[in-house]
Amino acid sequence: MRNEWLIALAAVAVAHAEDLAFSPPRYPSPWAKGKGEWAEAYEKAVDFVSQLTLAEKVNLTSGIGWEGGRCVGESGSIPRKDFAGLCMQDSPLGIRFADYVSAFPAGLNVAATWDRNLAYLRGQAMGEEHRDKGVDVQLGPVSGPLGRTPEGGRNWEGFSPDPVLTGHLMAKTIEGIQDAGVIACAKHYIANEQEHFRQSAEGGFNISDSLSSNIDDKTMHELYLWPFADAVRAGVGSIMCSYNQVNNSYSCSNSYLLNHLLKNELDFQGFVMTDWSAQHSGVGDALAGTDMDMPGDVSFDSGTAFYGSNLTIAVLNGTVPEWRIDDMAVRIMSSYYKVGRDHHRIPVNFDSWTQDTYGNLHYYANAGYTKLNDHVDVRGNHAEIIRKIGSASTVLLKNVDNALPLTGAEKYVGVFGEDAGSNPNGVNGCDDRGCDDGSLAMGWGSGTANFPYLVTPEQAIQAEVVKNGGYFTAITNNSAIEQAQAIAKLASYVVPLARRFINVDGNAGDRKNLTLWKDAETLIHTVANECNNTIVVLHTVGPVLVDSWVDHPNITAVLWAGLPGQESGNSLVDVLYGTVNPGGKTPFTWGKERSDWGTDVMYEPNNGQGPPQQDYTEGIFIDYRHFDKANIEPSFEFGYGLSYTSFSFSGLDVQPEPAAPYTPATGTTGAAPTFGKIDKDASAYLYPQEINRVEAFIYPYINSTDLKAASGDPHYGWPAEKYIPEGAQDGSPQPVHPAGGSPGGNEGLYDIVATVSVNIQNTGSVVGDEVPQLYISLGGPDDAPKVLRAFDRLTIQPGEQKTWTTTLTRRDVSSWDVVSQNWVVSDYPKTVYVGNSSRNLPLKATLTLNS
């Protein structure tokens, strides 16, 4: 056993003849076991799948094709069992392409709250909206990208470049979504850290394959895999494999990622679906661990598929074992039953391709005229939680002489910048929010939703000023410098708003720089030079460079508001005027120069026409870990955020707790089970005569009993050893991963090994929220100087002292050992630090563990 793991490890590190990183094969694909909280759902799934024909099982696993139904992705239906195809719908912040839905704050803002409860409530509210629109799977939350580079174009969809902060908030989001009766889909698995070259056909470069993220074993476990382990432990029903390659194997074809890490080591019991068109083979992907392809066609509206009829053929000819198609179907249905879809499900009542009430069910084929949209309003009271998250996530970066909060007595308030106002083409005037017009409250792309409305900063601040009897002017043209200068001279307070976004002004997916756009810095300097009470508000998708203006003597306050969703202006006013005391903490580090982060997006391919090679040579040292290791002074450190009050920390106490010795998992699984009996007569799977075939729709049926002719594959009939990896069809009992044995990894990793308590007192005059943060130095030469391991958000009255108590698990104090292929607690001395940012840690203590 031990030698087997050592050989696999070595294979990750060595290079092939092409001198490229290599991902070792890992087969067979582990079958679901239905343990623990999955037991009841698994039994229901087994009963259901046992009654299905092969074609019906294939239909569960196969998408019907892009624009083939109402949702962005749908699996095939099973009419005989009165089972409609599963509806998969974007996005991680709401329902994409639908009306009467909410536009929630981005995941980045949730991270800035450092509040698990708010993460849960947001997840629950999003789940309720998806449920009531008839969605089965919400395509979120996100921890890939994690945030390796600050320029990464989709970082805002996720939470934070810290895996612990991301993992906790991802888990709570999943719990909220699934408690509402909808399957959550954690994505994008894994190392999907930039938009450039994520698909070889994008960007106009002449490359043969998608970018390869080349990651060593320690970095994979301690950084990128960590939040996915939290997602699996939280019971997530689905995980989406990503577009990119990892160590030169496509994520959805990568048996090491899917079979070895996800389904064996993390003991994932749900199903793996592909990102849209991220599938690159049929038999290969099925054997590598992909359970469902989306949206089903090889390319959008091609009418061809890797699964569908080709999966039917693969099972009939034995290249995909019967137990594997059964496991694919059982995993899908287990997730369905686990969240109670059999109780909560209602028919889909919206359409992704039109908001007309009537239209064609099969949009691409222009067929199936019917009622599409019932225009069901699913928003409930969700504006309240949106507004609350918006204000709770606002980070006060600077506040000189208590410039904030405003009192309401300000005589003349001026608001400046395009980010303050409305999009002249309408709140949803740009497809998928892909433009630079109006206030930025959401990112761009598949991670978006339609705004039901957007309360802009201009609208909200004006309403407050007018209510207070003041004088108000807004200039929402960044180029109106003279007008801005004139107003700034008169105003007692000015609020320039600036933003930074993607896919605009030459920013193709990923940001090309970290400066503010549309010459916002000139606007900031212009108004600050004229008004000695200048408050800068930033709506950005991540860190920006602020050192050229942040220390201007007339800039008395700076707020980062991120991407707060539909209640943007109201959330901002709540903080500006002190209704809410800001308690947000920055979920990323703000550097002084672009080079400070030590990583960057790859903008030009580096491997000729071959797949670009992105070597993660920085290892675990991203964001604050890199800043700490390189001793770089940031503008604002990870975890930083001011308040309208003050806090003190005292009385750190660290107590070891008894825990059973860590025991690597041993033993083997049972043999792969099969459910029901598959008819191997190919004639049973010919297209039924009664079917009126829809153009480009993906079916499980075949055209001929001659399987070679039906496949259209010129290589059909090759000896299996030419394309079937060794062991891929083996359904015999398999060894359990030593670091596995339970969802999320070995159960011993989650044993409590220490209890930590600290006193926190509000030493100011107003109630406020403080975020205690616990960091650990693991002490080894390859470890980061410190890593976040625990946090909370506490509301404390003036003069009140609260005791915060938290625990540390064995996982928290362990490092990944590449030799034993397991987590180990090293002999190096360990230190606990507690404070309210990664660089303000006034308390420390030695961590002594029971042997």
PDB file of C-alpha atoms in Angstrom, residues 416-513:
ATOM      1  CA  PHE A 416     -18.751  62.387  -8.277  1.00  0.00           C
ATOM      2  CA  GLY A 417     -17.951  59.600 -10.693  1.00  0.00           C
ATOM      3  CA  GLU A 418     -19.683  57.345 -13.179  1.00  0.00           C
ATOM      4  CA  ASP A 419     -19.801  54.659 -10.514  1.00  0.00           C
ATOM      5  CA  ALA A 420     -22.341  56.745  -8.599  1.00  0.00           C
ATOM      6  CA  GLY A 421     -25.046  56.767 -11.252  1.00  0.00           C
ATOM      7  CA  SER A 422     -27.347  54.634 -13.366  1.00  0.00           C
ATOM      8  CA  ASN A 423     -26.623  52.852 -16.614  1.00  0.00           C
ATOM      9  CA  PRO A 424     -28.279  55.068 -19.256  1.00  0.00           C
ATOM     10  CA  ASN A 425     -29.265  51.935 -21.174  1.00  0.00           C
ATOM     11  CA  GLY A 426     -31.117  50.486 -18.224  1.00  0.00           C
ATOM     12  CA  VAL A 427     -30.105  48.496 -15.189  1.00  0.00           C
ATOM     13  CA  ASN A 428     -29.765  45.337 -17.321  1.00  0.00           C
ATOM     14  CA  GLY A 429     -28.850  47.219 -20.467  1.00  0.00           C
ATOM     15  CA  CYS A 430     -25.699  45.194 -21.063  1.00  0.00           C
ATOM     16  CA  ASP A 431     -25.828  41.443 -21.596  1.00  0.00           C
ATOM     17  CA  ASP A 432     -24.518  39.628 -18.524  1.00  0.00           C
ATOM     18  CA  ARG A 433     -23.566  43.062 -17.148  1.00  0.00           C
ATOM     19  CA  GLY A 434     -20.658  43.205 -19.593  1.00  0.00           C
ATOM     20  CA  CYS A 435     -20.152  46.958 -19.880  1.00  0.00           C
ATOM     21  CA  ASP A 436     -18.749  49.940 -18.013  1.00  0.00           C
ATOM     22  CA  ASP A 437     -21.869  52.084 -17.744  1.00  0.00           C
ATOM     23  CA  GLY A 438     -23.286  53.125 -14.406  1.00  0.00           C
ATOM     24  CA  SER A 439     -22.590  51.961 -10.888  1.00  0.00           C
ATOM     25  CA  LEU A 440     -20.786  48.654 -10.409  1.00  0.00           C
ATOM     26  CA  ALA A 441     -22.760  46.336  -8.128  1.00  0.00           C
ATOM     27  CA  MET A 442     -22.091  43.014  -9.837  1.00  0.00           C
ATOM     28  CA  GLY A 443     -19.421  41.412 -11.975  1.00  0.00           C
ATOM     29  CA  TRP A 444     -19.734  40.196 -15.553  1.00  0.00           C
ATOM     30  CA  GLY A 445     -20.551  36.885 -17.193  1.00  0.00           C
ATOM     31  CA  SER A 446     -22.197  33.612 -16.233  1.00  0.00           C
ATOM     32  CA  GLY A 447     -21.843  34.523 -12.565  1.00  0.00           C
ATOM     33  CA  THR A 448     -24.514  37.229 -12.798  1.00  0.00           C
ATOM     34  CA  ALA A 449     -28.264  37.681 -12.436  1.00  0.00           C
ATOM     35  CA  ASN A 450     -30.695  40.271 -13.723  1.00  0.00           C
ATOM     36  CA  PHE A 451     -31.210  43.247 -11.446  1.00  0.00           C
ATOM     37  CA  PRO A 452     -34.842  43.714 -10.410  1.00  0.00           C
ATOM     38  CA  TYR A 453     -33.675  47.270  -9.707  1.00  0.00           C
ATOM     39  CA  LEU A 454     -30.461  48.911  -8.566  1.00  0.00           C
ATOM     40  CA  VAL A 455     -30.372  51.546  -5.863  1.00  0.00           C
ATOM     41  CA  THR A 456     -27.368  53.600  -6.955  1.00  0.00           C
ATOM     42  CA  PRO A 457     -25.154  55.592  -4.590  1.00  0.00           C
ATOM     43  CA  GLU A 458     -26.386  58.798  -6.219  1.00  0.00           C
ATOM     44  CA  GLN A 459     -30.023  57.938  -5.523  1.00  0.00           C
ATOM     45  CA  ALA A 460     -29.470  56.818  -1.947  1.00  0.00           C
ATOM     46  CA  ILE A 461     -27.165  59.652  -0.899  1.00  0.00           C
ATOM     47  CA  GLN A 462     -29.421  62.248  -2.519  1.00  0.00           C
ATOM     48  CA  ALA A 463     -32.431  60.894  -0.642  1.00  0.00           C
ATOM     49  CA  GLU A 464     -30.533  61.133   2.648  1.00  0.00           C
ATOM     50  CA  VAL A 465     -29.272  64.661   1.982  1.00  0.00           C
ATOM     51  CA  VAL A 466     -32.714  65.887   0.916  1.00  0.00           C
ATOM     52  CA  LYS A 467     -34.301  64.278   3.990  1.00  0.00           C
ATOM     53  CA  ASN A 468     -31.823  66.182   6.144  1.00  0.00           C
ATOM     54  CA  GLY A 469     -32.514  69.502   4.384  1.00  0.00           C
ATOM     55  CA  GLY A 470     -29.127  69.693   2.690  1.00  0.00           C
ATOM     56  CA  TYR A 471     -27.915  70.692  -0.777  1.00  0.00           C
ATOM     57  CA  PHE A 472     -26.883  67.975  -3.240  1.00  0.00           C
ATOM     58  CA  THR A 473     -25.154  67.726  -6.595  1.00  0.00           C
ATOM     59  CA  ALA A 474     -24.027  64.635  -8.499  1.00  0.00           C
ATOM     60  CA  ILE A 475     -21.664  64.588 -11.471  1.00  0.00           C
ATOM     61  CA  THR A 476     -21.591  61.122 -13.008  1.00  0.00           C
ATOM     62  CA  ASN A 477     -19.245  61.898 -15.864  1.00  0.00           C
ATOM     63  CA  ASN A 478     -15.602  61.207 -15.055  1.00  0.00           C
ATOM     64  CA  SER A 479     -14.557  63.587 -17.817  1.00  0.00           C
ATOM     65  CA  ALA A 480     -16.414  66.578 -16.377  1.00  0.00           C
ATOM     66  CA  ILE A 481     -13.309  67.735 -14.546  1.00  0.00           C
ATOM     67  CA  GLU A 482     -14.032  71.452 -14.609  1.00  0.00           C
ATOM     68  CA  GLN A 483     -17.568  70.973 -13.335  1.00  0.00           C
ATOM     69  CA  ALA A 484     -16.348  68.623 -10.614  1.00  0.00           C
ATOM     70  CA  GLN A 485     -13.706  71.124  -9.571  1.00  0.00           C
ATOM     71  CA  ALA A 486     -16.285  73.899  -9.291  1.00  0.00           C
ATOM     72  CA  ILE A 487     -18.679  71.855  -7.173  1.00  0.00           C
ATOM     73  CA  ALA A 488     -15.896  70.483  -4.954  1.00  0.00           C
ATOM     74  CA  LYS A 489     -14.922  74.031  -4.021  1.00  0.00           C
ATOM     75  CA  LEU A 490     -18.419  74.642  -2.674  1.00  0.00           C
ATOM     76  CA  ALA A 491     -19.195  71.344  -1.000  1.00  0.00           C
ATOM     77  CA  SER A 492     -18.606  70.637   2.669  1.00  0.00           C
ATOM     78  CA  TYR A 493     -18.264  66.903   1.855  1.00  0.00           C
ATOM     79  CA  VAL A 494     -17.549  65.203  -1.455  1.00  0.00           C
ATOM     80  CA  VAL A 495     -17.856  61.504  -2.252  1.00  0.00           C
ATOM     81  CA  PRO A 496     -15.993  60.409  -5.388  1.00  0.00           C
ATOM     82  CA  LEU A 497     -16.868  56.839  -6.360  1.00  0.00           C
ATOM     83  CA  ALA A 498     -14.521  54.711  -8.419  1.00  0.00           C
ATOM     84  CA  ARG A 499     -14.528  51.169  -9.716  1.00  0.00           C
ATOM     85  CA  ARG A 500     -12.535  48.462 -11.413  1.00  0.00           C
ATOM     86  CA  PHE A 501     -14.057  45.718 -13.549  1.00  0.00           C
ATOM     87  CA  ILE A 502     -13.309  43.125 -16.232  1.00  0.00           C
ATOM     88  CA  ASN A 503     -13.817  42.618 -19.956  1.00  0.00           C
ATOM     89  CA  VAL A 504     -13.940  46.347 -20.552  1.00  0.00           C
ATOM     90  CA  ASP A 505     -11.377  48.750 -21.942  1.00  0.00           C
ATOM     91  CA  GLY A 506      -9.095  45.949 -23.085  1.00  0.00           C
ATOM     92  CA  ASN A 507      -9.553  43.849 -19.972  1.00  0.00           C
ATOM     93  CA  ALA A 508     -10.349  40.532 -21.661  1.00  0.00           C
ATOM     94  CA  GLY A 509     -11.729  38.376 -18.890  1.00  0.00           C
ATOM     95  CA  ASP A 510      -8.797  38.977 -16.559  1.00  0.00           C
ATOM     96  CA  ARG A 511      -7.760  42.454 -15.505  1.00  0.00           C
ATOM     97  CA  LYS A 512      -4.780  43.806 -17.415  1.00  0.00           C
ATOM     98  CA  ASN A 513      -3.740  46.106 -14.566  1.00  0.00           C
TER      99      ASN A 513
END
